Each structure stands twice: as structure tokens, then as C-alpha cells.
mmCIF file with all atom_site columns, C-alpha atoms in Angstrom:
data_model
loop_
_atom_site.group_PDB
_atom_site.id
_atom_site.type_symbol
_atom_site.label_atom_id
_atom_site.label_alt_id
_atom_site.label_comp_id
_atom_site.label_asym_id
_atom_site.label_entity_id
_atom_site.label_seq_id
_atom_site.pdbx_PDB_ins_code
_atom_site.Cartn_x
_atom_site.Cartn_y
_atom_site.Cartn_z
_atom_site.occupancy
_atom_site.B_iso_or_equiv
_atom_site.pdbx_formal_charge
_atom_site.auth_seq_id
_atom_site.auth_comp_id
_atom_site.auth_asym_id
_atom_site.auth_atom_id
_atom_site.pdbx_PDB_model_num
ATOM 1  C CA . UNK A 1 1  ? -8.829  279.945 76.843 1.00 38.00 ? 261 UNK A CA 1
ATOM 2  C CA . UNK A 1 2  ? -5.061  280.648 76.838 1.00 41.00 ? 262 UNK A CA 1
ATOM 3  C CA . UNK A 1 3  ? -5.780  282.099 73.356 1.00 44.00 ? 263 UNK A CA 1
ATOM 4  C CA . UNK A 1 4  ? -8.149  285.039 74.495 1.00 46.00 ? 264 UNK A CA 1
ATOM 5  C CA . UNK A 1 5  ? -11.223 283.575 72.173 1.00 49.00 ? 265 UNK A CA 1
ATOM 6  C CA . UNK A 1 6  ? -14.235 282.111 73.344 1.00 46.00 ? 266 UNK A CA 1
ATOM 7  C CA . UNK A 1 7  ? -14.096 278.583 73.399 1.00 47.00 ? 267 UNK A CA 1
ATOM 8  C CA . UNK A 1 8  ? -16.376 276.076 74.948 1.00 46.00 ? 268 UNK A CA 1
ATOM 9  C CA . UNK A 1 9  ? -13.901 273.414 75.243 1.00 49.00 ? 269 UNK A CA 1
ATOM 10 C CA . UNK A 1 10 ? -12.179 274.295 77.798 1.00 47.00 ? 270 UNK A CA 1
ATOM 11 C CA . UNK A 1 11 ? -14.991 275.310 79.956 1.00 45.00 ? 271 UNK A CA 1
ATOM 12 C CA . UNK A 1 12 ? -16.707 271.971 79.978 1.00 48.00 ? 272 UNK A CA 1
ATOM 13 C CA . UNK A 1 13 ? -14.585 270.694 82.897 1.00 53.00 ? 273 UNK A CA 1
ATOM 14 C CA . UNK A 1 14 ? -15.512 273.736 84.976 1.00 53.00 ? 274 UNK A CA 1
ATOM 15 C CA . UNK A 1 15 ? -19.165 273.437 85.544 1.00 59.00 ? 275 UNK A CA 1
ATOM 16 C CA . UNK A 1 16 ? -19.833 273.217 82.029 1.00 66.00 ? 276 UNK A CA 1
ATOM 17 C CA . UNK A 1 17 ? -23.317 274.485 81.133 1.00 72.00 ? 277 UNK A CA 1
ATOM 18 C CA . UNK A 1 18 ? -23.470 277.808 83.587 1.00 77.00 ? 278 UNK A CA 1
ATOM 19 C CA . UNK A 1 19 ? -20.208 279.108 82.988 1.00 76.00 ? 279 UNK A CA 1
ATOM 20 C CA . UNK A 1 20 ? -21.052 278.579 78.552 1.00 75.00 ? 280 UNK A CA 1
ATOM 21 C CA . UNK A 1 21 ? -24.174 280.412 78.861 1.00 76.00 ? 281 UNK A CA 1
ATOM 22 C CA . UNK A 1 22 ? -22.321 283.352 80.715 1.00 77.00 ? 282 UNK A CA 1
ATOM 23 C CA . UNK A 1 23 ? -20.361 283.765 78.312 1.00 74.00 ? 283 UNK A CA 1
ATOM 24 C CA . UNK A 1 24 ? -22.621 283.564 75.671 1.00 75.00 ? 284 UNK A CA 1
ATOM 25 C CA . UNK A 1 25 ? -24.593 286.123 77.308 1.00 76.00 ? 285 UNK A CA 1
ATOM 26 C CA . UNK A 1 26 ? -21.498 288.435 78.118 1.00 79.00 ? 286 UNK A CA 1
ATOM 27 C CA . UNK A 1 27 ? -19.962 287.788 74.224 1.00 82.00 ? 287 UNK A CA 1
ATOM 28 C CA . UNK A 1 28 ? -23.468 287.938 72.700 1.00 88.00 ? 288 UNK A CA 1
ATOM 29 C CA . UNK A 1 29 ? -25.207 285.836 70.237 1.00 91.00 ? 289 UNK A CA 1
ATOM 30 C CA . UNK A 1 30 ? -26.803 285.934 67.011 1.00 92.00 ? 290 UNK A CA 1
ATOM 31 C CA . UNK A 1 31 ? -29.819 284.558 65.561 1.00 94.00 ? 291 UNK A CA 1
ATOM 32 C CA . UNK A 1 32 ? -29.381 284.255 61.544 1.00 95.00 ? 292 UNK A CA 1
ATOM 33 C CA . UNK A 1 33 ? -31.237 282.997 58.759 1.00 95.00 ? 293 UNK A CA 1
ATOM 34 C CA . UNK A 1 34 ? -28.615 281.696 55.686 1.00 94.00 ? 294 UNK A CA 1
ATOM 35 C CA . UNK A 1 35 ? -29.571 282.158 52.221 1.00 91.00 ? 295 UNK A CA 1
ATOM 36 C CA . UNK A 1 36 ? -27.991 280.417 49.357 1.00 88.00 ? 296 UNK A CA 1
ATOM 37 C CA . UNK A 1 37 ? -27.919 277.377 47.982 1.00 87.00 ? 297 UNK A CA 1
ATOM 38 C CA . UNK A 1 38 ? -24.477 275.736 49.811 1.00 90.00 ? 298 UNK A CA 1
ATOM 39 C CA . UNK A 1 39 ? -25.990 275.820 53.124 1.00 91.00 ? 299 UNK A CA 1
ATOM 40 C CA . UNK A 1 40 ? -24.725 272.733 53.959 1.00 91.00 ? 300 UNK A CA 1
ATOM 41 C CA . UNK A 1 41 ? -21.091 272.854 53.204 1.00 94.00 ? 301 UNK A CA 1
ATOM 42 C CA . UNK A 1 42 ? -21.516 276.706 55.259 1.00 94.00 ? 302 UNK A CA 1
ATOM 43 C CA . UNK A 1 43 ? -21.898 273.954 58.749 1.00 93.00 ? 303 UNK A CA 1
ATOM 44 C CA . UNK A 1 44 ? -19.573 271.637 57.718 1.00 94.00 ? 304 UNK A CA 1
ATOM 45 C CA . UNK A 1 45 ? -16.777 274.214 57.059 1.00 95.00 ? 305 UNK A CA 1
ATOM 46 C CA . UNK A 1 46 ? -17.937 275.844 60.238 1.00 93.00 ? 306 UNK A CA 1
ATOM 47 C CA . UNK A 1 47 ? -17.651 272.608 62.211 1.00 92.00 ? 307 UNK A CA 1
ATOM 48 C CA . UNK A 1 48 ? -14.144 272.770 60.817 1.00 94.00 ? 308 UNK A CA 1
ATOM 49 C CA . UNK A 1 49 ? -13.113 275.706 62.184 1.00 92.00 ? 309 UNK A CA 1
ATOM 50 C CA . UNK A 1 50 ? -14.843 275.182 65.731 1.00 91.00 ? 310 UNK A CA 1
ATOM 51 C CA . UNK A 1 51 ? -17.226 277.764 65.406 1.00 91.00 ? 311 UNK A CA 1
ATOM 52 C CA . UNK A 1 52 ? -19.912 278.078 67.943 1.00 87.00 ? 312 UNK A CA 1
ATOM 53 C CA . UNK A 1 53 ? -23.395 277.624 66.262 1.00 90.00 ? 313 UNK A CA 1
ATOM 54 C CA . UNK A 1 54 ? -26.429 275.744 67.514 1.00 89.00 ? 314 UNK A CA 1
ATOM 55 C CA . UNK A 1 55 ? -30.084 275.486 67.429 1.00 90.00 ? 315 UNK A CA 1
ATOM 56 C CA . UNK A 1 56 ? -30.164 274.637 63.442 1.00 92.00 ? 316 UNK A CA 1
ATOM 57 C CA . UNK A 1 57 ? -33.589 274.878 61.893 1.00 91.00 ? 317 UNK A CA 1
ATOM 58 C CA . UNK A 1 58 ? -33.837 273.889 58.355 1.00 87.00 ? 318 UNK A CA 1
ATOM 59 C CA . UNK A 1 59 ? -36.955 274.151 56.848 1.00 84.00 ? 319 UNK A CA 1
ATOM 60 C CA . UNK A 1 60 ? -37.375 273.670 52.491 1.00 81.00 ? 320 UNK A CA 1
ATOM 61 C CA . UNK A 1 61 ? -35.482 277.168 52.036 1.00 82.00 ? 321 UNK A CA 1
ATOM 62 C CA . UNK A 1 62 ? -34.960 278.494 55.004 1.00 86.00 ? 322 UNK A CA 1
ATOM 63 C CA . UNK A 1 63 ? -32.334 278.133 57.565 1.00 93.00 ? 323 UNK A CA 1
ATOM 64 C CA . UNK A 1 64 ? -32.086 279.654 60.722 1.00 94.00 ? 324 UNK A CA 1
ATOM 65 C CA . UNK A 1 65 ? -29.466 278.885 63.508 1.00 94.00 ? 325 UNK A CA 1
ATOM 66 C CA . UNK A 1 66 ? -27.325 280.656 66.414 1.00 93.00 ? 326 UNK A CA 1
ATOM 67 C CA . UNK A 1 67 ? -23.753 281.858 66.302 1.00 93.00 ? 327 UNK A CA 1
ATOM 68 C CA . UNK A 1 68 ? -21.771 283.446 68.761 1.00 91.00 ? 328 UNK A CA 1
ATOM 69 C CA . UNK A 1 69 ? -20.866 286.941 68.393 1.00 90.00 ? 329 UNK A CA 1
ATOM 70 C CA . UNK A 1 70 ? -16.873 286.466 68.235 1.00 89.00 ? 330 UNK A CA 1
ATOM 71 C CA . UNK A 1 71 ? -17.339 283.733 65.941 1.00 91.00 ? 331 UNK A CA 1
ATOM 72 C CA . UNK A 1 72 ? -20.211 285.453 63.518 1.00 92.00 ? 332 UNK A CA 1
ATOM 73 C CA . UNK A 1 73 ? -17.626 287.878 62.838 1.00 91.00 ? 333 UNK A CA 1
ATOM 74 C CA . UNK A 1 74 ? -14.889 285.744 61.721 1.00 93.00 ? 334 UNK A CA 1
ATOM 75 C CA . UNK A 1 75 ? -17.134 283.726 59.220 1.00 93.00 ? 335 UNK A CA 1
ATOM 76 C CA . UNK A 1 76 ? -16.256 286.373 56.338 1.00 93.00 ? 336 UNK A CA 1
ATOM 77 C CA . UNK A 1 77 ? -13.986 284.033 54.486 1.00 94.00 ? 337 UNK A CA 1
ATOM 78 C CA . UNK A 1 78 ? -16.724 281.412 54.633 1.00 94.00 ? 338 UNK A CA 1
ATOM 79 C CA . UNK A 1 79 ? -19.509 283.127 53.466 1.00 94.00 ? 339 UNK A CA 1
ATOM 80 C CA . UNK A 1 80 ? -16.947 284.280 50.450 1.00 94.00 ? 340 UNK A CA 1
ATOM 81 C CA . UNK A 1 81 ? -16.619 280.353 49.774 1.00 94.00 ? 341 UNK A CA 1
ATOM 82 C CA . UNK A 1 82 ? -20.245 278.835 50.189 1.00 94.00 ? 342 UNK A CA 1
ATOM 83 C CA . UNK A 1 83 ? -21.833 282.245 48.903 1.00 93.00 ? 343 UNK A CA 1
ATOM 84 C CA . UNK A 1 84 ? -24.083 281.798 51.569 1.00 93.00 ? 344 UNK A CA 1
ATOM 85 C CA . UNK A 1 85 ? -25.575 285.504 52.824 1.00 93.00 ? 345 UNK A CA 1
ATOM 86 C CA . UNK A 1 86 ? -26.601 285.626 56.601 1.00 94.00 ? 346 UNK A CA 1
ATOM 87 C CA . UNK A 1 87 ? -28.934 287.298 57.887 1.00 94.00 ? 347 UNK A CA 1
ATOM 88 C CA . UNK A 1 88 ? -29.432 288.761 61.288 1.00 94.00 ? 348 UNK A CA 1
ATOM 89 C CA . UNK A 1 89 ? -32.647 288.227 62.686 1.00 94.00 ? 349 UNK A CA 1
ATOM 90 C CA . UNK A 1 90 ? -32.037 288.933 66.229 1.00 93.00 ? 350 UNK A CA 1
ATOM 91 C CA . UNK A 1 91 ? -29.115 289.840 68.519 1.00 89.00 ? 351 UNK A CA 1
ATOM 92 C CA . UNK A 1 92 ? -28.679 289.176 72.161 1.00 86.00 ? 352 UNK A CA 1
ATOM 93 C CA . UNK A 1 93 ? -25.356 290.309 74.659 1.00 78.00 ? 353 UNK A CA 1
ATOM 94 C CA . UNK A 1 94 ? -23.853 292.511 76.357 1.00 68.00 ? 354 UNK A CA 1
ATOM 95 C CA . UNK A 1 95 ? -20.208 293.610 74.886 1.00 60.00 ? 355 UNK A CA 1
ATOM 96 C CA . UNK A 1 96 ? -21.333 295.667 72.046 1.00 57.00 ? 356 UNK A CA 1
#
């Protein structure tokens, strides 16, 4: 973490799952639902970029997942790409 974002790959060696969920409760969370049609190429360009999202639920139309705070922030130039429109559902953390 030598670049002062929240990454998960360096914390893995450390004790791994406690020290990821304290940050993800200190950083916050989001839950979002994605609506558009290029839902998929939203992930993979996510994946890409090594954003933090879990917990994907697609269902026919709608898709609902988890992104970290820091990273749900930065996602402006993808959502500008895929013209995919999240939604915040729900919200969770402490830094506000």
C-alpha cells in the first residue's frame, strides 16, 4: 500500500481476511445495482483496473454487486465508456 490506495493485494500475506474487512469497513462500501445494457464489459474493464467489487448478482435485468468506496468513485471514466448508470442501493463505512 506504498501508493496510499486501498488495495487487497498486499494485505493477503498479513492475515488476509481480518485485516480486508477492516478496511472495507473503515473505507466503506457500496451496494449498487447497474443499469444498461454493457454490463458485462463494466466487470471486465473493472477487473482491468483492479477495482474492488464482489458479491455479483445478475438476475435477467438486474445487476447488483459491491464496490469499495475509494474505488466506486474512480469508476467515472468507466461508466462514460459502458454507459452503464449505477445505482446506490445501500452504503456502509465509516470515513465519510
Amino acid at each position: 500500500m506504498c501508493d496510499g490506495k486501498y488495495s487487497t493485494d498486499s494485505i493477503h500475506g498479513i492475515g488476509g481476511y481480518m485485516i480486508e474487512r477492516f478496511f472495507l469497513w473503515y473505507y466503506g462500501y457500496v451496494l449498487v445495482q447497474l443499469e444498461g445494457v454493457a454490463k458485462e464489459r463494466f466487470f471486465n474493464l473493472c477487473r482491468r483496473g483492479n477495482y474492488h467489487i464482489w458479491n455479483v448478482h445478475i438476475e435477467k435485468d438486474i445487476c447488483l454487486c459491491y464496490i469499495a468506496l475509494p474505488d466506486f468513485w474512480e469508476l467515472g471514466h468507466i461508466v462514460r465508456k459502458t454507459h452503464v448508470r449505477p445505482v446506490i442501493i445501500k452504503r456502509k463505512g465509516e470515513v465519510k
